[in-house]
């Protein structure tokens, strides 16, 4: 494949000139040799004449050049086969290495992108978990605040209901009293409790039955009278002992307008409304607790899903990192081998081309030499047939 397809040849005129020069040189050499032989031992057979010796010498030289050309051609053929096989092998290796390198680069790029995607997925899931936990903290804080408010209201309502129950029982027991003062005295031990109940009703926006009816007398008037009496005794430094008989209460004329029945009705009305309010608070508390539990359960479920996402992403990221390491190593090895194959291919190609050019030059030179020898032999053989001595003269 690498042997010459074209061999540069000399123009015909130059070949004829070279052949003529060789023939003249051979004839002159033959004449000189013949003259020397005539001064010597005399003439012998034709093949022993100097001209014959020159012909023999040139013939041997032609054979030698032909043999050397054939030997060199054989050696070059082996070298050309080596070049062909080596270049074909290295060319195939370069083609395969280039394809493998391209595939590994694509695989590495995909693995790097996969790792980046998993990093993003992990970061997003972690942020979502942090946001959900913050929301749960806010819900828990709001829930604690609401629970404290409920517990305080529940305690106040329970205490107010107990006080109202006691007041109603006391007033019902004192209904047979002959004076308003006696009925008022039945309220004195629980005046503070009733005052808190009235204040709680005002705070909760619960109007009493007496107030709803527009009555100027009622529970508030009675409590005001009791509290005024207690303030007077407190100012005088006098307190009522548990075993002390209750004093006679002086009741202003305006207070006689009230009756124990109206106070009992007012207290019963408050008791009913307090119970309704307590039921409302209990129902609201149950609803709030259920909503809180449901929201927290939902958010904790979302956190669990995000944690699963993180675990999956971390596992896939680890696979991607492993693939990156393996692929990077394979790519480095492939790139190194490809570079080596390319260098060897370039070196072999350059060397083979150089040898091919040199061989072509040597073949051309040898061909010219053989052509010149053939021309010289033809001239000498012709001279021998036509008496070379006369041709020289």
Tab-separated table of C-alpha atoms in Angstrom:
chain	number	residue	atom	x	y	z
A	1	UNK	CA	0.000	0.000	0.000
A	2	UNK	CA	2.859	2.324	0.757
A	3	UNK	CA	5.006	1.362	-2.221
A	4	UNK	CA	5.322	3.920	-4.913
A	5	UNK	CA	2.350	4.465	-7.175
A	6	UNK	CA	4.424	6.842	-9.295
A	7	UNK	CA	8.139	6.718	-9.665
A	8	UNK	CA	9.752	9.933	-10.917
A	9	UNK	CA	11.628	9.148	-14.147
A	10	UNK	CA	14.190	11.120	-16.048
A	11	UNK	CA	13.296	12.558	-19.436
A	12	UNK	CA	14.268	10.334	-22.446
A	13	UNK	CA	16.991	12.747	-23.571
A	14	UNK	CA	18.674	12.537	-20.197
A	15	UNK	CA	18.411	8.756	-20.206
A	16	UNK	CA	19.978	8.540	-23.687
A	17	UNK	CA	22.751	10.915	-22.624
A	18	UNK	CA	23.487	8.839	-19.556
A	19	UNK	CA	23.488	5.632	-21.572
A	20	UNK	CA	25.787	7.115	-24.228
A	21	UNK	CA	28.144	8.418	-21.563
A	22	UNK	CA	28.274	5.009	-19.958
A	23	UNK	CA	28.880	3.325	-23.321
A	24	UNK	CA	31.695	5.715	-24.265
A	25	UNK	CA	33.259	5.282	-20.872
A	26	UNK	CA	32.992	1.514	-21.194
A	27	UNK	CA	34.463	1.601	-24.758
A	28	UNK	CA	37.353	3.767	-23.676
A	29	UNK	CA	37.954	1.504	-20.727
A	30	UNK	CA	37.826	-1.483	-23.049
A	31	UNK	CA	40.287	0.121	-25.545
A	32	UNK	CA	42.719	0.971	-22.822
A	33	UNK	CA	42.480	-2.517	-21.470
A	34	UNK	CA	42.960	-4.032	-24.961
A	35	UNK	CA	46.059	-1.920	-25.670
A	36	UNK	CA	47.585	-2.975	-22.426
A	37	UNK	CA	46.836	-6.582	-23.167
A	38	UNK	CA	48.518	-6.371	-26.606
A	39	UNK	CA	51.748	-5.298	-24.981
A	40	UNK	CA	51.513	-8.213	-22.689
A	41	UNK	CA	51.079	-11.890	-23.247
A	42	UNK	CA	49.200	-11.643	-26.537
A	43	UNK	CA	45.688	-12.329	-27.631
A	44	UNK	CA	43.644	-15.196	-26.242
A	45	UNK	CA	40.038	-16.262	-26.613
A	46	UNK	CA	37.308	-13.592	-26.944
A	47	UNK	CA	35.995	-14.062	-23.439
A	48	UNK	CA	39.511	-13.488	-22.145
A	49	UNK	CA	40.035	-10.193	-23.915
A	50	UNK	CA	39.912	-6.983	-21.911
A	51	UNK	CA	36.668	-6.036	-23.645
A	52	UNK	CA	35.194	-9.333	-22.653
A	53	UNK	CA	36.324	-8.790	-19.101
A	54	UNK	CA	34.648	-5.367	-19.089
A	55	UNK	CA	31.433	-6.893	-20.407
A	56	UNK	CA	31.659	-9.580	-17.749
A	57	UNK	CA	32.328	-6.957	-15.058
A	58	UNK	CA	29.365	-4.834	-16.133
A	59	UNK	CA	27.132	-7.889	-16.388
A	60	UNK	CA	28.115	-8.959	-12.885
A	61	UNK	CA	27.464	-5.430	-11.647
A	62	UNK	CA	24.029	-5.456	-13.266
A	63	UNK	CA	23.214	-8.772	-11.641
A	64	UNK	CA	24.450	-7.474	-8.309
A	65	UNK	CA	22.332	-4.353	-8.574
A	66	UNK	CA	19.322	-6.457	-9.569
A	67	UNK	CA	19.839	-8.796	-6.592
A	68	UNK	CA	20.316	-5.894	-4.207
A	69	UNK	CA	17.110	-4.297	-5.557
A	70	UNK	CA	15.156	-7.490	-5.069
A	71	UNK	CA	16.515	-7.943	-1.535
A	72	UNK	CA	15.738	-4.352	-0.666
A	73	UNK	CA	12.255	-4.730	-2.181
A	74	UNK	CA	11.659	-7.793	-0.014
A	75	UNK	CA	12.813	-5.922	3.108
A	76	UNK	CA	10.734	-2.892	2.227
A	77	UNK	CA	7.682	-5.068	1.583
A	78	UNK	CA	7.970	-6.418	5.124
A	79	UNK	CA	8.384	-2.890	6.465
A	80	UNK	CA	5.418	-1.704	4.398
A	81	UNK	CA	3.313	-4.534	5.839
A	82	UNK	CA	4.417	-3.522	9.318
A	83	UNK	CA	3.430	0.087	8.585
A	84	UNK	CA	0.081	-0.979	7.169
A	85	UNK	CA	-0.769	-3.269	10.092
A	86	UNK	CA	0.487	-0.865	12.742
A	87	UNK	CA	-1.288	2.135	11.270
A	88	UNK	CA	-4.504	0.152	10.819
A	89	UNK	CA	-4.315	-1.063	14.425
A	90	UNK	CA	-3.564	2.377	15.812
A	91	UNK	CA	-6.192	4.015	13.611
A	92	UNK	CA	-8.802	1.563	14.911
A	93	UNK	CA	-7.615	2.209	18.466
A	94	UNK	CA	-7.861	5.980	17.934
A	95	UNK	CA	-11.372	5.632	16.494
A	96	UNK	CA	-12.485	3.409	19.348
A	97	UNK	CA	-10.769	5.600	21.943
A	98	UNK	CA	-12.404	8.729	20.558
A	99	UNK	CA	-15.829	7.076	20.670
A	100	UNK	CA	-15.239	5.775	24.205
A	101	UNK	CA	-14.008	9.168	25.342
A	102	UNK	CA	-17.124	10.852	23.945
A	103	UNK	CA	-19.356	8.314	25.689
A	104	UNK	CA	-17.533	8.707	29.007
A	105	UNK	CA	-17.710	12.506	28.780
A	106	UNK	CA	-21.472	12.284	28.249
A	107	UNK	CA	-21.802	9.848	31.164
A	108	UNK	CA	-19.726	12.114	33.392
A	109	UNK	CA	-21.809	15.140	32.412
A	110	UNK	CA	-25.030	13.254	33.234
A	111	UNK	CA	-23.623	12.128	36.593
A	112	UNK	CA	-22.568	15.678	37.474
A	113	UNK	CA	-26.021	16.955	36.553
A	114	UNK	CA	-27.605	14.172	38.607
A	115	UNK	CA	-25.520	15.130	41.635
A	116	UNK	CA	-26.507	18.788	41.238
A	117	UNK	CA	-30.191	17.849	40.954
A	118	UNK	CA	-29.993	15.726	44.096
A	119	UNK	CA	-28.205	18.516	45.988
A	120	UNK	CA	-31.024	20.861	44.995
A	121	UNK	CA	-33.682	18.328	45.983
A	122	UNK	CA	-32.033	17.777	49.384
A	123	UNK	CA	-31.725	21.516	50.011
A	124	UNK	CA	-35.374	22.103	49.029
A	125	UNK	CA	-36.578	19.267	51.273
A	126	UNK	CA	-34.498	20.512	54.210
A	127	UNK	CA	-35.910	24.018	53.781
A	128	UNK	CA	-39.449	22.630	53.574
A	129	UNK	CA	-38.856	20.660	56.789
A	130	UNK	CA	-37.511	23.751	58.549
A	131	UNK	CA	-40.559	25.777	57.420
A	132	UNK	CA	-42.958	23.052	58.563
A	133	UNK	CA	-41.292	22.787	61.959
A	134	UNK	CA	-41.496	26.572	62.343
A	135	UNK	CA	-45.192	26.407	61.484
A	136	UNK	CA	-45.682	23.653	64.080
A	137	UNK	CA	-43.884	25.797	66.669
A	138	UNK	CA	-46.141	28.748	65.846
A	139	UNK	CA	-49.224	26.533	66.033
A	140	UNK	CA	-48.057	25.107	69.363
A	141	UNK	CA	-47.437	28.582	70.775
A	142	UNK	CA	-50.876	29.746	69.635
A	143	UNK	CA	-52.373	26.560	71.017
A	144	UNK	CA	-50.750	27.097	74.420
A	145	UNK	CA	-52.046	30.656	74.520
A	146	UNK	CA	-55.546	29.556	73.589
A	147	UNK	CA	-55.444	26.724	76.118
A	148	UNK	CA	-54.387	29.099	78.893
A	149	UNK	CA	-57.228	31.443	77.992
A	150	UNK	CA	-59.673	28.559	77.964
A	151	UNK	CA	-58.448	27.200	81.310
A	152	UNK	CA	-58.712	30.638	82.943
A	153	UNK	CA	-62.205	31.212	81.571
A	154	UNK	CA	-63.227	27.683	82.555
A	155	UNK	CA	-61.946	28.151	86.105
A	156	UNK	CA	-63.717	31.525	86.400
A	157	UNK	CA	-66.979	30.149	85.031
A	158	UNK	CA	-66.809	27.082	87.265
A	159	UNK	CA	-66.169	29.241	90.337
A	160	UNK	CA	-68.957	31.632	89.311
A	161	UNK	CA	-71.379	28.746	88.800
A	162	UNK	CA	-70.509	27.321	92.204
A	163	UNK	CA	-71.029	30.737	93.806
A	164	UNK	CA	-74.322	31.230	92.020
A	165	UNK	CA	-75.506	27.789	93.094
A	166	UNK	CA	-74.644	28.588	96.711
A	167	UNK	CA	-76.309	32.021	96.532
A	168	UNK	CA	-79.467	30.607	95.000
A	169	UNK	CA	-79.675	27.948	97.695
A	170	UNK	CA	-79.136	30.551	100.442
A	171	UNK	CA	-81.756	32.900	99.037
A	172	UNK	CA	-84.238	30.100	98.570
A	173	UNK	CA	-83.666	29.069	102.189
A	174	UNK	CA	-84.190	32.665	103.360
A	175	UNK	CA	-87.342	33.317	101.291
A	176	UNK	CA	-89.429	32.919	104.459
A	177	UNK	CA	-87.584	35.837	106.104
A	178	UNK	CA	-89.900	38.650	107.289
A	179	UNK	CA	-87.640	41.465	106.110
A	180	UNK	CA	-85.477	42.448	103.188
A	181	UNK	CA	-82.609	42.829	105.625
A	182	UNK	CA	-82.739	39.166	106.481
A	183	UNK	CA	-82.639	38.254	102.822
A	184	UNK	CA	-79.702	40.550	102.243
A	185	UNK	CA	-77.872	39.067	105.202
A	186	UNK	CA	-78.115	35.671	103.463
A	187	UNK	CA	-76.086	37.138	100.604
A	188	UNK	CA	-73.370	38.693	102.781
A	189	UNK	CA	-71.049	35.628	103.104
A	190	UNK	CA	-70.924	35.301	99.319
A	191	UNK	CA	-70.938	38.941	98.356
A	192	UNK	CA	-67.403	38.812	96.939
A	193	UNK	CA	-68.186	35.691	94.949
A	194	UNK	CA	-71.356	37.228	93.542
A	195	UNK	CA	-69.497	40.421	92.693
A	196	UNK	CA	-66.948	38.409	90.727
A	197	UNK	CA	-69.804	36.626	88.956
A	198	UNK	CA	-71.406	39.930	88.023
A	199	UNK	CA	-68.063	41.328	86.831
A	200	UNK	CA	-67.412	38.155	84.862
A	201	UNK	CA	-70.821	38.467	83.216
A	202	UNK	CA	-70.008	42.030	82.266
A	203	UNK	CA	-66.602	40.955	80.926
A	204	UNK	CA	-68.179	38.165	78.886
A	205	UNK	CA	-70.936	40.448	77.642
A	206	UNK	CA	-73.691	38.512	79.425
A	207	UNK	CA	-76.531	40.805	80.585
A	208	UNK	CA	-78.491	39.800	83.691
A	209	UNK	CA	-82.225	39.216	83.566
A	210	UNK	CA	-82.870	42.224	85.812
A	211	UNK	CA	-80.771	44.463	83.633
A	212	UNK	CA	-82.545	43.130	80.566
A	213	UNK	CA	-85.857	44.048	82.178
A	214	UNK	CA	-84.596	47.557	83.018
A	215	UNK	CA	-85.106	47.085	86.790
A	216	UNK	CA	-83.287	49.711	88.889
A	217	UNK	CA	-83.195	47.405	91.868
A	218	UNK	CA	-81.779	43.953	91.855
A	219	UNK	CA	-78.585	42.062	92.463
A	220	UNK	CA	-76.259	45.013	91.767
A	221	UNK	CA	-78.118	47.227	94.276
A	222	UNK	CA	-78.038	44.525	96.928
A	223	UNK	CA	-74.349	43.895	96.374
A	224	UNK	CA	-73.641	47.612	96.533
A	225	UNK	CA	-75.405	47.798	99.892
A	226	UNK	CA	-73.506	44.783	101.262
A	227	UNK	CA	-70.168	46.078	100.034
A	228	UNK	CA	-70.898	49.509	101.557
A	229	UNK	CA	-71.632	47.875	104.902
A	230	UNK	CA	-68.465	45.774	104.731
A	231	UNK	CA	-66.358	48.842	103.906
A	232	UNK	CA	-67.738	50.617	106.948
A	233	UNK	CA	-66.914	47.712	109.261
A	234	UNK	CA	-63.485	47.440	107.676
A	235	UNK	CA	-62.846	51.143	108.264
A	236	UNK	CA	-63.799	50.719	111.906
A	237	UNK	CA	-61.514	47.710	112.251
A	238	UNK	CA	-64.397	45.335	112.992
A	239	UNK	CA	-64.740	41.927	111.404
A	240	UNK	CA	-67.387	39.304	111.796
A	241	UNK	CA	-66.228	36.048	113.312
A	242	UNK	CA	-67.501	32.729	112.168
A	243	UNK	CA	-69.372	32.178	115.489
A	244	UNK	CA	-70.636	35.790	115.723
A	245	UNK	CA	-74.323	36.405	115.365
A	246	UNK	CA	-75.070	38.527	112.317
A	247	UNK	CA	-76.041	42.103	113.106
A	248	UNK	CA	-79.257	43.714	112.093
A	249	UNK	CA	-78.779	45.334	108.698
A	250	UNK	CA	-80.285	48.726	108.181
A	251	UNK	CA	-81.893	48.652	104.747
A	252	UNK	CA	-82.548	51.937	102.921
A	253	UNK	CA	-86.085	52.529	101.689
A	254	UNK	CA	-85.059	52.060	98.041
A	255	UNK	CA	-83.840	48.555	98.702
A	256	UNK	CA	-87.280	47.417	99.919
A	257	UNK	CA	-88.337	47.544	96.317
A	258	UNK	CA	-86.249	44.451	95.593
A	259	UNK	CA	-87.372	40.940	96.444
A	260	UNK	CA	-85.495	37.718	96.895
A	261	UNK	CA	-87.414	36.258	93.969
A	262	UNK	CA	-86.031	38.827	91.565
A	263	UNK	CA	-82.505	38.197	92.788
A	264	UNK	CA	-82.985	34.446	92.526
A	265	UNK	CA	-84.332	34.932	89.009
A	266	UNK	CA	-81.315	37.053	88.124
A	267	UNK	CA	-78.915	34.508	89.585
A	268	UNK	CA	-80.650	31.642	87.817
A	269	UNK	CA	-80.501	33.582	84.577
A	270	UNK	CA	-76.773	34.121	85.096
A	271	UNK	CA	-76.316	30.489	85.978
A	272	UNK	CA	-78.019	29.406	82.742
A	273	UNK	CA	-75.983	31.795	80.663
A	274	UNK	CA	-72.779	30.836	82.412
A	275	UNK	CA	-73.518	27.181	81.709
A	276	UNK	CA	-74.222	28.019	78.075
A	277	UNK	CA	-70.996	29.995	77.918
A	278	UNK	CA	-69.069	27.173	79.519
A	279	UNK	CA	-70.558	24.709	77.022
A	280	UNK	CA	-69.596	27.103	74.213
A	281	UNK	CA	-66.050	27.371	75.553
A	282	UNK	CA	-65.770	23.591	75.954
A	283	UNK	CA	-67.034	23.055	72.405
A	284	UNK	CA	-64.649	25.668	71.029
A	285	UNK	CA	-61.780	24.123	72.972
A	286	UNK	CA	-62.599	20.693	71.573
A	287	UNK	CA	-62.728	22.135	68.048
A	288	UNK	CA	-59.483	24.059	68.503
A	289	UNK	CA	-57.728	21.018	69.913
A	290	UNK	CA	-58.993	18.821	67.059
A	291	UNK	CA	-57.930	21.367	64.438
A	292	UNK	CA	-54.524	21.729	66.082
A	293	UNK	CA	-53.988	17.979	66.229
A	294	UNK	CA	-55.079	17.604	62.605
A	295	UNK	CA	-52.797	20.406	61.393
A	296	UNK	CA	-49.829	19.102	63.365
A	297	UNK	CA	-50.444	15.560	62.131
A	298	UNK	CA	-50.630	16.791	58.531
A	299	UNK	CA	-47.436	18.821	58.855
A	300	UNK	CA	-45.607	16.004	60.605
A	301	UNK	CA	-46.723	13.716	57.766
A	302	UNK	CA	-45.281	16.210	55.278
A	303	UNK	CA	-42.048	16.289	57.267
A	304	UNK	CA	-41.893	12.502	57.078
A	305	UNK	CA	-42.386	12.621	53.313
A	306	UNK	CA	-39.631	15.209	52.941
A	307	UNK	CA	-37.329	13.119	55.136
A	308	UNK	CA	-37.993	10.136	52.865
A	309	UNK	CA	-37.221	12.348	49.882
A	310	UNK	CA	-33.937	13.362	51.498
A	311	UNK	CA	-32.973	9.756	52.207
A	312	UNK	CA	-33.743	8.732	48.619
A	313	UNK	CA	-31.929	11.755	47.206
A	314	UNK	CA	-28.904	11.119	49.410
A	315	UNK	CA	-28.747	7.500	48.234
A	316	UNK	CA	-29.056	8.546	44.592
A	317	UNK	CA	-26.508	11.298	45.140
A	318	UNK	CA	-24.075	8.755	46.576
A	319	UNK	CA	-24.569	6.619	43.456
A	320	UNK	CA	-23.950	9.676	41.278
A	321	UNK	CA	-20.776	10.557	43.216
A	322	UNK	CA	-19.536	6.986	42.836
A	323	UNK	CA	-20.296	7.065	39.116
A	324	UNK	CA	-18.452	10.388	38.820
A	325	UNK	CA	-15.361	8.920	40.467
A	326	UNK	CA	-15.374	5.747	38.342
A	327	UNK	CA	-16.155	7.584	35.114
A	328	UNK	CA	-13.504	10.224	35.799
A	329	UNK	CA	-10.900	7.500	36.293
A	330	UNK	CA	-12.007	5.673	33.145
A	331	UNK	CA	-12.005	8.925	31.203
A	332	UNK	CA	-8.487	9.794	32.363
A	333	UNK	CA	-7.242	6.326	31.384
A	334	UNK	CA	-9.019	6.449	28.026
A	335	UNK	CA	-7.750	9.955	27.272
A	336	UNK	CA	-4.178	8.929	28.140
A	337	UNK	CA	-4.379	5.807	25.965
A	338	UNK	CA	-5.959	7.787	23.134
A	339	UNK	CA	-3.182	10.357	23.271
A	340	UNK	CA	-0.584	7.575	23.217
A	341	UNK	CA	-2.273	5.916	20.228
A	342	UNK	CA	-2.438	9.238	18.395
A	343	UNK	CA	1.235	9.928	19.043
A	344	UNK	CA	2.279	6.427	17.931
A	345	UNK	CA	0.104	6.720	14.822
A	346	UNK	CA	1.638	10.077	13.961
A	347	UNK	CA	5.189	8.796	14.535
A	348	UNK	CA	4.646	5.571	12.549
A	349	UNK	CA	2.950	7.489	9.747
A	350	UNK	CA	5.798	9.996	9.539
A	351	UNK	CA	8.453	7.271	9.657
A	352	UNK	CA	6.707	5.114	7.072
A	353	UNK	CA	6.226	8.058	4.735
A	354	UNK	CA	9.879	8.989	5.136
A	355	UNK	CA	10.977	5.426	4.383
A	356	UNK	CA	8.634	5.259	1.387
A	357	UNK	CA	10.101	8.436	-0.098
A	358	UNK	CA	13.660	7.187	0.499
A	359	UNK	CA	12.845	3.800	-1.022
A	360	UNK	CA	11.328	5.441	-4.087
A	361	UNK	CA	14.475	7.509	-4.555
A	362	UNK	CA	16.689	4.427	-4.236
A	363	UNK	CA	14.547	2.457	-6.670
A	364	UNK	CA	14.664	5.329	-9.131
A	365	UNK	CA	18.436	5.600	-8.818
A	366	UNK	CA	18.909	1.845	-9.144
A	367	UNK	CA	16.650	1.709	-12.180
A	368	UNK	CA	18.675	4.441	-13.844
A	369	UNK	CA	21.891	2.595	-13.032
A	370	UNK	CA	20.551	-0.658	-14.478
A	371	UNK	CA	19.349	1.150	-17.583
A	372	UNK	CA	22.753	2.731	-18.065
A	373	UNK	CA	24.487	-0.638	-17.592
A	374	UNK	CA	22.140	-2.279	-20.086
A	375	UNK	CA	22.883	0.439	-22.637
A	376	UNK	CA	26.632	0.127	-22.047
A	377	UNK	CA	26.517	-3.652	-22.448
A	378	UNK	CA	24.634	-3.316	-25.703
A	379	UNK	CA	27.261	-0.892	-27.026
A	380	UNK	CA	30.187	-3.044	-25.872
A	381	UNK	CA	28.702	-6.210	-27.285
A	382	UNK	CA	28.178	-4.397	-30.569
A	383	UNK	CA	31.751	-3.168	-30.508
A	384	UNK	CA	33.013	-6.702	-29.944
A	385	UNK	CA	31.127	-7.999	-32.904
A	386	UNK	CA	32.416	-5.193	-35.197
A	387	UNK	CA	36.099	-5.350	-34.190
A	388	UNK	CA	36.391	-2.973	-31.350
A	389	UNK	CA	39.954	-1.928	-32.389
A	390	UNK	CA	38.691	-0.420	-35.635
A	391	UNK	CA	35.828	1.304	-33.778
A	392	UNK	CA	38.372	2.963	-31.542
A	393	UNK	CA	40.347	4.285	-34.512
